[in-house]
Amino acid sequence: MQHRRREVGLVEYEAVIGLEVHAELCTASKVFCGCATTFGAPPNNQVCPVCLGLPGALPALNRRALEYAIAAGLALNCQIASTCQFDRKQYYYPDLPKAYQITQYHQPLCTGGCLEIMTKQGLKRVGITRIHLEEEAGKTVHAGSTGITGAQYALIDYNRCGIPLIEIVSGPDLRFPEEAKLFLEKLRSILCYLGVSDGKMEEGSLRCDANVSVRPVGEQAMGKRAEIKNLNSFRAVQAALAYEIRRQMELAASGTPLAMEEARAWDEQSGMTVYMRPKEQPHEYRYYPDPDLMPVVISSAWVEEIGRTIPELPDAKYDRYTRQWGLASHDAWLIAAEQKLAAYFEAVVESFSGNPKTVSHWVLGEFSRLLNLEKTAIDAVKIRPRDFAVLLERLAAGTVSGNTAKTVLETMFYTGQDPDTIIREQGLAQISDVQQLQELVAAVLAAHPGPVADYRAGKAKAFDYLVGQVMKATRGRANPEVVRQILIAELVPAEKPAKQ
Ligand code: ADP
Ligand code: MG
Ligand code: ZN
């Protein structure tokens, strides 16, 4: 039946995706030794007998690393194990000097959590199967040619060896490359909020393996999967998955689905996934409990204590912004996703007597434009949130026009001056004084008899032209609403009232 449907091209396939995300924890020292974890140090400068795997060296667990991993588990709604135990995963690779990796196999630290993402089809809950704590391997630098497939030799930097890492394993719940990206973005945002990872994909501190299979729509069983290793940008995750899904669907449609599970690599240059090796089975690693590391008891009091250090997370902020403050969903997420931006935004809202939506409009608009233009980090912004609020107050009170407010904000951005000083020193205050504007209008009307006649003859456009002339004469400072009212009063001939 299925065969026949496929033959006539009626089988529709769907993708099944599960991610294994690796996040380096930003502890000051490594997970089982005292070496520093600073990124970008000269190669092989942050190493010792423990992380180089020299005979006789013994590991000791970094308490902070364990606390960070527990915090991640709590934020992802997991159960936390009552003991922390480590296993050895044996395999040989040049970047792994001990020939085993200390990881958790028999009892992961965290299990059974979930993470919600906002997809085009609505809110989606993605399972977090488990999170475990382990050590990084060293970094292999392929050299001598472009792309890993053409490399002639490799260099190894052991600085990364022993940096604490958590592996976060999702359920096979994602269906589209776009969903995988949303999941990663959300996860990254949460880990950054917790302060347990810096989330820098470009430095490799966050990366993932993407598992993907395809199956006919409606089928429950999962097909054989490929695991695309070591993706290190949101773009790579999406592109690699899109390519691999198409490849597997074509194979399935032509009657030759994957016969074996396989590990593949993403080749950025060619835009293709490349076969690496058949997928290892767990028994091949000969996992066994690490005899050098005693189990650590995790009391519920300790877990609670860690729980109390967790700040308000992006989901809670998003809810507050949309429900209490009326922000549009998209805007709320853009702000909530980035902790520092959110804190800044909230500080402005706190000082501002008007609508928070006005603040989000300015923060995501002109302010973000300046941040991007100058590649300024939010920590380095010179505008004090209180001053930002004062500017918005001046705008609301009509002291400055919208356009002038942009100019003032720009000056604030570059100089850190307060808005009132800028408005005063540069003479930017809006002119709302009726008498002063009446004189200006009278002068403009006298100077432009043509447009005045046009307007009176019924050409509505001439009105805008005259408003423009008044604005020009005041370098944009005239209050346009007052100008319009005066112009209407001046121009309307008694027998032929204009609209408004
Ligand atoms: P490992 O890859 O280390 O053997 P698991 O078997 O637990 O570990 O799977 C890792 C990831 O692969 C998980 O995110 C899981 O959801 C996903 N996964 C497992 N089987 C499939 C499949 N058939 N298709 C797609 N994803 C899968
Ligand atoms: Mg795997
Ligand atoms: Zn060390």
PDB file of N, CA and C and ligand atoms in Angstrom, residues 20 209 211 225 227 229 279, ligand 2:
ATOM      1  N   GLU A  20      21.269  17.771  20.217  1.00  0.00           N
ATOM      2  CA  GLU A  20      22.148  17.603  21.375  1.00  0.00           C
ATOM      3  C   GLU A  20      22.988  18.878  21.429  1.00  0.00           C
ATOM      4  N   ASP A 209      24.799  19.094  17.870  1.00  0.00           N
ATOM      5  CA  ASP A 209      24.677  18.006  16.910  1.00  0.00           C
ATOM      6  C   ASP A 209      23.191  17.920  16.592  1.00  0.00           C
ATOM      7  N   ASN A 211      20.249  15.670  15.085  1.00  0.00           N
ATOM      8  CA  ASN A 211      19.818  14.340  14.648  1.00  0.00           C
ATOM      9  C   ASN A 211      18.580  14.513  13.794  1.00  0.00           C
ATOM     10  N   ARG A 225      18.256   7.597  11.563  1.00  0.00           N
ATOM     11  CA  ARG A 225      18.673   8.998  11.580  1.00  0.00           C
ATOM     12  C   ARG A 225      20.118   9.196  11.155  1.00  0.00           C
ATOM     13  N   GLU A 227      23.205  11.944  12.169  1.00  0.00           N
ATOM     14  CA  GLU A 227      23.550  12.919  13.200  1.00  0.00           C
ATOM     15  C   GLU A 227      24.582  13.863  12.598  1.00  0.00           C
ATOM     16  N   LYS A 229      27.198  16.534  12.971  1.00  0.00           N
ATOM     17  CA  LYS A 229      28.029  16.896  14.112  1.00  0.00           C
ATOM     18  C   LYS A 229      28.433  18.366  14.106  1.00  0.00           C
ATOM     19  N   LYS A 279      27.144   5.557  12.831  1.00  0.00           N
ATOM     20  CA  LYS A 279      26.931   6.052  14.185  1.00  0.00           C
ATOM     21  C   LYS A 279      27.375   5.013  15.209  1.00  0.00           C
TER      22      LYS A 279
HETATM   23 MG    MG B   2      24.420  11.743  19.798  1.00  0.00          MG
END
